[in-house]
Amino acid sequence: MNASFFAAAIVAGTPLLFATLGEIITERVGQLNLGVEGMMLMGAVVGFQVGLATSNPFLALLGAMAAGAFGALIYAFLTVSLRANQVVSGLTLTIFGTGFSSFMGKSLIGEIMPENIRTFWKADIPILRDIPFIGKVFFQQDLFVYLGYITAIALGIYLYRTRAGLNVRAVGESAPAADSSGIHVVLYKYVHILMGGALCGLGGAYLSLVYVPAWQENVTAGRGWIAVALVIFVVWSPYKALIGAYLFGGLDILGFRLQGYNIKISQYIIDMLPYIATILVLVVGSIRHSKENAPPKGLGVPYFREER
Amino acid sequence: MIRIVKRTDVSKIKAARIRILAVVLALFTSGIFILLLRHNPLAVYSAMLQGSFGSAYRFKETIIKTIPLVITSLGIMVAFKMKFWNIGAEGQIFMGAFAASFFALQFPDLPKPLLLCLMMAAGIVGGGLWALIPAFFKAQFGTNETIFTLMMNYIALKWITYLQYGLWKDPDALGFAKIPNFSDNAILPKLFDIHIGWIFAFILIVIMHIFMHHTKKGYEITVIGESEDTARYAGMNVKKVVLTAMFISGGICGLTGMIEASAVSGTLSVEVSSGYGFTAIITTWLSGLKAPFILVVSFLFAVLLQGGSFIQTAFQIPQAAAQILQGMILFFVLGSEFFIQYKILPRQNGVEMTAEKEGK
Amino acid sequence: MDRSIFIQMNEISKTFGTIRANHNINLTVCQGEVHALLGENGAGKSTLMNMLSGIYSPDSGSIFIHGKEVHFTSPKESIAMGIGMIHQHFKLVDVLTAKENIILGQKGNFFVNQKKLAQQIRQISQKFGLEIEPDKKIYDMSVGEKQTVEIVKVLYRGADILILDEPTAVLTPQETRKLFQIINKMKEEGCAVIIITHKLHEVMEIADKITVLRKGETVGTVNKSDTTPKALTDLMVGRSVDLSIERVAVEKKERLLQVEHLTVQDSEKVHVLDDVSFTLSTGEILGVAGVAGSGQKELCESIAGLCTVQRGDIVYNGENIVGETPRDIIKRGISMSFVPEDRLGMGLVASMDIVDNLILKEYQNQKGLFIYRKPVKKKAKQIIQRLDIQTPGVHHPVKQLSGGNIQKVLLGREIDSGPQLLITAYPVRGLDIGASHVIYDLLNEQKQKDVGILFVGEDLDVLLELSDRIMVLCEGKITGIVDAKSATKEQIGLLMGGAALAEDQEVKQDD
């Protein structure tokens, strides 16, 4: 195991990180959105399309975020305003997003990202890049990776240190309590579901713009579901999401590397590990009845003020 | 200003009318979308209908797609009736197919009826056991079953991938990663040119309807779904019922896996479930957890699926158009439930309101 | 007195589906006034207050706060007008600290100024004599502490109108006394306080003015100085409290149930039942009194085998039944029916019809895999006729029936099973007097058939007239068992508050 492996693990973990952060913020307002895969794909295809058409990396990013947020908006409207079942609505969003991306991507197959976008992201951080080992792993990466660090930490500060973040947690734990405290529950839900969608879109865009960077159908390859798992694995904490995402990213490329060392463990077996780990976290959490690291209590519970 | 009032009485006709309106709106909205992507929506729709009904062959294909949806939905229904959110049907299909394939590959020369019976039993047990794992933790520790069953899907998928690309890979396939084809004895026979899975589907609909409404177990499952406290109060062994019901639920999904592996793909592969496990969640939900409606909804979905794959080959319209349409119809139908359950009234103030009410 | 009017509610109406919760209600509350809202369960008190706090919107009518007409569409707007409501079921977020709960939803700097916040909380608690630990998590708190957090939360928002919904239902007498001191402090500070309750002695102690509601309508508003508890009760129930419940005399008593040293813990290891011992004979009605949450539910559940008994014996017909499954206990002829606050939580399946609900306890006695509804359907028709249940048919979902009819279905089923021991908790909860009498008659009928009855009730008048003996629970302990024929309401009220019984008042247990 050398620095280049860890650096690659971080790259592989970055799309997971964005999607995980997106789902964390969504679940923190009590909404279980299983449309992560769909929103990532929507972000991936729109980001790619915009990048191709404009050669402007920022527009590509904005496009991806808007696409993810659009998917989330459908979900939010259905589950928050029209009170539809969250699980079914989320699954439908995944079906829709998958269809949307392959339909739009049909004409993009074989296209390659223009040079200026592909190379635009690469940037070492001065000074920090020279720290032995650490510099190579963390600070000789691309802008997306750095944006990932910043987003995770910013989201952590937002959730745990600010008024709005406190309100977010209250909405997710107990919508009735939040409501009677004067928090606009519906607004909070909408804003954070959309925020979550935009982050998922960003995760998808990383795959199509930087990681691959050519269009291939179903570019996410199930990463959206890993993100849903990761949220539980990191017990809804943005800080822990950093560790979790890079760990799962490492697992993603581990089997491939191990072959180089002549260790015969199939990548397919290693691929199971993230899911098994998530189940373990889930089971341990439910056995210990931990009050701190439990899911938001209002997760998946619909709230309508006048229901009686 | 508006206010939302729960409807107390909705006639079935009115509910049906709202749902149909939702589908029409969905077709219209998708039409605009398809138009934006420079295809003629009417051409796409009619092509899809042609694709699913246009010839005997295509209609047969539609039926073949209906079968796994119906059977899987029936399995999911049992769990959902209990408010156990089993979204692990996909994995249960895989594990059922895996267990059935084990017998098909190990004992290819057994007499056909015996081998098929063995495979069916294996499929049911395989899927059932896979579903029992999350059920056990749910019953014992209250572990969240939604996420658990979801994770189990991916473990199953990776396991099948491992078999296909590793352990069970056919050495004679010239480097192509596939599992050897089943022997003829392991292939389900046909009746009226369609594999007999359709007979299973019909029989299962009747059985499951009777099971849910006229057996003690079905009654217990419904009571637990409504209130676990009440079930315990009535002296039911809640854990035991949860485990039994989930074994049945997973077992039926496992049967789908066996049928698909044996009759459709002729072997085990990562495509054996074709996403039916996820689609069936939606068909189950839309059918209102009622066995007869599952047949109707599953058939309509099969039309969408079959129509989608047809437009791809015949018109070069991407198959994904059907997926978008599927998603769109679902969005609208899910949303329409709101208008069946609630009505929206303008907010009224003061005297007129009271007067109007008294007048009524 | 010349004080400004804080709240004026005119002709307020609100319906839920087919239920008319409030009808043309009027209410006026002034500055520096403690106003009690009095009424039985289901009179519409909470609904009315929820409209004041912005949780519900009235269907019609107008609300003026500080002389300004308001149309609240959310609690936020209500808070902004200086209204703070302390709900019966606290609206606190368990995993957050007291401090965090207090500032929820408040405007202010993006980041929270912890120092300033701590100081503000200290100021408020000193001013009103409240004790609070700002950094304690809600899930670690006792009920009283949680209520304090709710009060501080409301005061922190600068509320000058406070609404307390049944604040004493869950408090010990000491805590209640403290709460009343706080309320008086608020009054001195010029706040208007509305207190929802159905306890008369509290009203007489704390209120200045009293508005009585009955079945969703205002019956009247009176000054405390102009009224008596008797007059208030008359207003509340609409007629004198002489319920004329017959106490049938039954001879030939044998011991049916003997509970010894029964101790039950909840998930937090708190003793919810503490060393409870009593006996019950055939043909006897033993009433159980106590403030809500004194262990009544656990008592019923432990006899029915639904909760784990830490210590003690439950001897039924000479056999200890502790540790038996609910199924076995049902088979022994013990029937339990508990009507929870939402009326449907346990015992009935809301979306199922009457037939499927009647079959709930006896389907397991049927042979084979299948369930046979035919015989039960016949029985359902009989029960409907005998108990005069208003329903369109036997296949009508019970949740669409009215409360009284739902309870008749429940009790009808329990009695039909021919029990030897009938445990019934709150069977008349929310019922009108006519429907209640049907239930009393049913119980007396069972008593005459030598059934032993454990009757958990909330209305002391009923307990006194119906029971043979009354057992009083307070915080999971028995504070006394008295003879219902000679006991008084005051005496029981004292016991409910935890006062010990004088030696000579104790009823000798008949062994």
mmCIF file of C-alpha atoms in Angstrom, chain C residues 335-498:
data_model
loop_
_atom_site.group_PDB
_atom_site.id
_atom_site.type_symbol
_atom_site.label_atom_id
_atom_site.label_comp_id
_atom_site.label_asym_id
_atom_site.label_seq_id
_atom_site.Cartn_x
_atom_site.Cartn_y
_atom_site.Cartn_z
ATOM 1 C CA SER C 335 -60.030 -10.488 29.630
ATOM 2 C CA MET C 336 -58.448 -7.095 29.452
ATOM 3 C CA SER C 337 -59.696 -4.046 27.578
ATOM 4 C CA PHE C 338 -57.754 -0.835 27.735
ATOM 5 C CA VAL C 339 -59.117 2.244 26.041
ATOM 6 C CA PRO C 340 -56.120 4.447 25.329
ATOM 7 C CA GLU C 341 -56.285 8.167 24.755
ATOM 8 C CA ASP C 342 -56.582 7.820 21.001
ATOM 9 C CA ARG C 343 -59.197 5.136 21.679
ATOM 10 C CA LEU C 344 -57.899 2.799 19.007
ATOM 11 C CA GLY C 345 -54.319 2.108 19.990
ATOM 12 C CA MET C 346 -54.788 -1.264 21.566
ATOM 13 C CA GLY C 347 -57.516 -3.827 21.444
ATOM 14 C CA LEU C 348 -59.093 -2.932 18.145
ATOM 15 C CA VAL C 349 -57.832 -2.829 14.583
ATOM 16 C CA ALA C 350 -59.030 0.477 13.211
ATOM 17 C CA SER C 351 -59.289 -0.330 9.527
ATOM 18 C CA MET C 352 -60.951 -3.713 10.043
ATOM 19 C CA ASP C 353 -64.688 -4.230 10.276
ATOM 20 C CA ILE C 354 -66.654 -5.310 13.332
ATOM 21 C CA VAL C 355 -66.543 -8.988 12.404
ATOM 22 C CA ASP C 356 -62.775 -9.024 12.003
ATOM 23 C CA ASN C 357 -62.406 -7.212 15.298
ATOM 24 C CA LEU C 358 -64.679 -9.604 17.149
ATOM 25 C CA ILE C 359 -62.685 -12.545 15.847
ATOM 26 C CA LEU C 360 -59.427 -11.074 17.178
ATOM 27 C CA LYS C 361 -59.220 -13.073 20.361
ATOM 28 C CA GLU C 362 -61.044 -16.233 19.424
ATOM 29 C CA TYR C 363 -59.763 -17.030 15.950
ATOM 30 C CA GLN C 364 -56.990 -19.075 17.520
ATOM 31 C CA ASN C 365 -59.547 -21.429 18.977
ATOM 32 C CA GLN C 366 -60.726 -22.332 15.486
ATOM 33 C CA LYS C 367 -59.332 -25.505 14.044
ATOM 34 C CA GLY C 368 -57.191 -25.728 10.913
ATOM 35 C CA LEU C 369 -55.497 -23.113 8.810
ATOM 36 C CA PHE C 370 -58.540 -21.176 7.789
ATOM 37 C CA ILE C 371 -60.527 -18.524 9.507
ATOM 38 C CA TYR C 372 -64.311 -18.855 9.647
ATOM 39 C CA ARG C 373 -66.219 -15.639 9.797
ATOM 40 C CA LYS C 374 -69.771 -16.982 9.490
ATOM 41 C CA PRO C 375 -70.393 -17.777 13.181
ATOM 42 C CA VAL C 376 -68.754 -14.514 14.197
ATOM 43 C CA LYS C 377 -70.920 -12.556 11.830
ATOM 44 C CA LYS C 378 -73.979 -13.885 13.580
ATOM 45 C CA LYS C 379 -72.478 -12.960 16.911
ATOM 46 C CA ALA C 380 -71.635 -9.489 15.623
ATOM 47 C CA LYS C 381 -75.248 -8.931 14.751
ATOM 48 C CA GLN C 382 -76.296 -9.998 18.233
ATOM 49 C CA ILE C 383 -73.818 -7.692 19.908
ATOM 50 C CA ILE C 384 -74.820 -4.790 17.705
ATOM 51 C CA GLN C 385 -78.399 -5.327 18.681
ATOM 52 C CA ARG C 386 -77.818 -5.932 22.357
ATOM 53 C CA LEU C 387 -75.520 -2.965 22.889
ATOM 54 C CA ASP C 388 -77.357 -0.780 20.414
ATOM 55 C CA ILE C 389 -74.215 -0.087 18.331
ATOM 56 C CA GLN C 390 -74.860 2.486 15.624
ATOM 57 C CA THR C 391 -73.289 1.139 12.440
ATOM 58 C CA PRO C 392 -74.297 0.786 8.800
ATOM 59 C CA GLY C 393 -73.409 -2.897 8.961
ATOM 60 C CA VAL C 394 -71.161 -5.607 10.331
ATOM 61 C CA HIS C 395 -68.609 -4.947 7.612
ATOM 62 C CA HIS C 396 -68.125 -1.279 8.381
ATOM 63 C CA PRO C 397 -64.564 -0.331 9.448
ATOM 64 C CA VAL C 398 -64.591 0.449 13.166
ATOM 65 C CA LYS C 399 -62.567 3.619 12.742
ATOM 66 C CA GLN C 400 -65.534 5.185 11.008
ATOM 67 C CA LEU C 401 -67.783 4.585 14.007
ATOM 68 C CA SER C 402 -68.209 7.166 16.733
ATOM 69 C CA GLY C 403 -66.190 6.836 19.945
ATOM 70 C CA GLY C 404 -69.000 5.374 22.000
ATOM 71 C CA ASN C 405 -69.771 2.740 19.451
ATOM 72 C CA ILE C 406 -66.125 1.803 19.141
ATOM 73 C CA GLN C 407 -65.930 1.248 22.873
ATOM 74 C CA LYS C 408 -69.102 -0.800 22.842
ATOM 75 C CA VAL C 409 -67.563 -3.087 20.229
ATOM 76 C CA LEU C 410 -64.492 -3.520 22.395
ATOM 77 C CA LEU C 411 -66.352 -4.186 25.620
ATOM 78 C CA GLY C 412 -68.932 -6.277 23.821
ATOM 79 C CA ARG C 413 -66.221 -8.563 22.573
ATOM 80 C CA GLU C 414 -64.582 -8.893 25.953
ATOM 81 C CA ILE C 415 -67.824 -9.679 27.734
ATOM 82 C CA ASP C 416 -68.879 -12.078 25.019
ATOM 83 C CA SER C 417 -65.803 -14.175 25.647
ATOM 84 C CA GLY C 418 -67.340 -15.051 29.016
ATOM 85 C CA PRO C 419 -64.436 -14.028 31.220
ATOM 86 C CA GLN C 420 -64.041 -14.783 34.875
ATOM 87 C CA LEU C 421 -61.830 -11.775 35.441
ATOM 88 C CA LEU C 422 -62.602 -8.616 33.508
ATOM 89 C CA ILE C 423 -60.014 -5.854 33.486
ATOM 90 C CA THR C 424 -61.319 -2.698 31.945
ATOM 91 C CA ALA C 425 -59.512 0.621 31.792
ATOM 92 C CA TYR C 426 -61.246 3.871 30.878
ATOM 93 C CA PRO C 427 -64.206 2.155 29.215
ATOM 94 C CA VAL C 428 -66.240 5.371 29.288
ATOM 95 C CA ARG C 429 -63.444 7.629 28.106
ATOM 96 C CA GLY C 430 -64.989 10.410 26.062
ATOM 97 C CA LEU C 431 -68.490 8.922 26.136
ATOM 98 C CA ASP C 432 -71.623 10.903 26.839
ATOM 99 C CA ILE C 433 -73.642 10.119 29.921
ATOM 100 C CA GLY C 434 -76.188 7.947 28.155
ATOM 101 C CA ALA C 435 -73.551 5.774 26.539
ATOM 102 C CA SER C 436 -71.637 5.597 29.813
ATOM 103 C CA HIS C 437 -74.667 4.200 31.596
ATOM 104 C CA VAL C 438 -74.935 1.408 29.061
ATOM 105 C CA ILE C 439 -71.363 0.467 29.944
ATOM 106 C CA TYR C 440 -72.030 0.642 33.702
ATOM 107 C CA ASP C 441 -75.024 -1.615 33.294
ATOM 108 C CA LEU C 442 -72.912 -4.082 31.348
ATOM 109 C CA LEU C 443 -70.345 -4.167 34.105
ATOM 110 C CA ASN C 444 -72.970 -4.649 36.800
ATOM 111 C CA GLU C 445 -74.498 -7.448 34.789
ATOM 112 C CA GLN C 446 -71.119 -9.165 34.700
ATOM 113 C CA LYS C 447 -70.699 -8.618 38.403
ATOM 114 C CA GLN C 448 -73.963 -10.409 39.043
ATOM 115 C CA LYS C 449 -72.612 -13.307 37.040
ATOM 116 C CA ASP C 450 -69.817 -13.519 39.613
ATOM 117 C CA VAL C 451 -67.200 -12.043 37.344
ATOM 118 C CA GLY C 452 -64.436 -10.216 39.166
ATOM 119 C CA ILE C 453 -63.906 -6.762 37.698
ATOM 120 C CA LEU C 454 -60.904 -4.476 37.907
ATOM 121 C CA PHE C 455 -62.161 -1.087 36.821
ATOM 122 C CA VAL C 456 -59.581 1.588 36.072
ATOM 123 C CA GLY C 457 -61.287 4.949 35.827
ATOM 124 C CA GLU C 458 -60.570 8.650 35.806
ATOM 125 C CA ASP C 459 -63.859 10.032 37.056
ATOM 126 C CA LEU C 460 -63.961 9.764 40.844
ATOM 127 C CA ASP C 461 -67.745 10.134 41.021
ATOM 128 C CA VAL C 462 -68.112 7.080 38.839
ATOM 129 C CA LEU C 463 -65.568 5.111 40.802
ATOM 130 C CA LEU C 464 -67.327 5.963 44.063
ATOM 131 C CA GLU C 465 -70.747 4.927 42.867
ATOM 132 C CA LEU C 466 -69.855 1.845 40.841
ATOM 133 C CA SER C 467 -67.072 0.130 42.766
ATOM 134 C CA ASP C 468 -67.177 -1.942 45.909
ATOM 135 C CA ARG C 469 -63.680 -0.921 46.919
ATOM 136 C CA ILE C 470 -61.308 1.621 45.444
ATOM 137 C CA MET C 471 -57.588 1.154 45.188
ATOM 138 C CA VAL C 472 -55.559 4.329 44.734
ATOM 139 C CA LEU C 473 -52.258 4.337 42.873
ATOM 140 C CA CYS C 474 -49.655 7.036 43.064
ATOM 141 C CA GLU C 475 -46.333 6.750 41.278
ATOM 142 C CA GLY C 476 -46.666 2.999 41.000
ATOM 143 C CA LYS C 477 -47.438 2.458 44.681
ATOM 144 C CA ILE C 478 -50.728 1.725 46.354
ATOM 145 C CA THR C 479 -51.468 4.644 48.674
ATOM 146 C CA GLY C 480 -54.650 3.106 49.956
ATOM 147 C CA ILE C 481 -57.588 0.790 49.395
ATOM 148 C CA VAL C 482 -60.847 2.237 50.640
ATOM 149 C CA ASP C 483 -64.452 1.140 50.911
ATOM 150 C CA ALA C 484 -66.327 2.949 48.161
ATOM 151 C CA LYS C 485 -69.530 3.161 50.210
ATOM 152 C CA SER C 486 -67.947 5.268 52.925
ATOM 153 C CA ALA C 487 -65.054 6.989 51.163
ATOM 154 C CA THR C 488 -65.241 10.572 50.010
ATOM 155 C CA LYS C 489 -63.938 12.242 46.924
ATOM 156 C CA GLU C 490 -61.572 14.421 48.936
ATOM 157 C CA GLN C 491 -60.128 11.409 50.654
ATOM 158 C CA ILE C 492 -59.363 9.728 47.345
ATOM 159 C CA GLY C 493 -58.014 12.949 45.907
ATOM 160 C CA LEU C 494 -55.541 13.137 48.779
ATOM 161 C CA LEU C 495 -54.450 9.563 48.239
ATOM 162 C CA MET C 496 -53.929 10.244 44.542
ATOM 163 C CA GLY C 497 -51.576 12.991 45.563
ATOM 164 C CA GLY C 498 -49.537 10.535 47.618
#
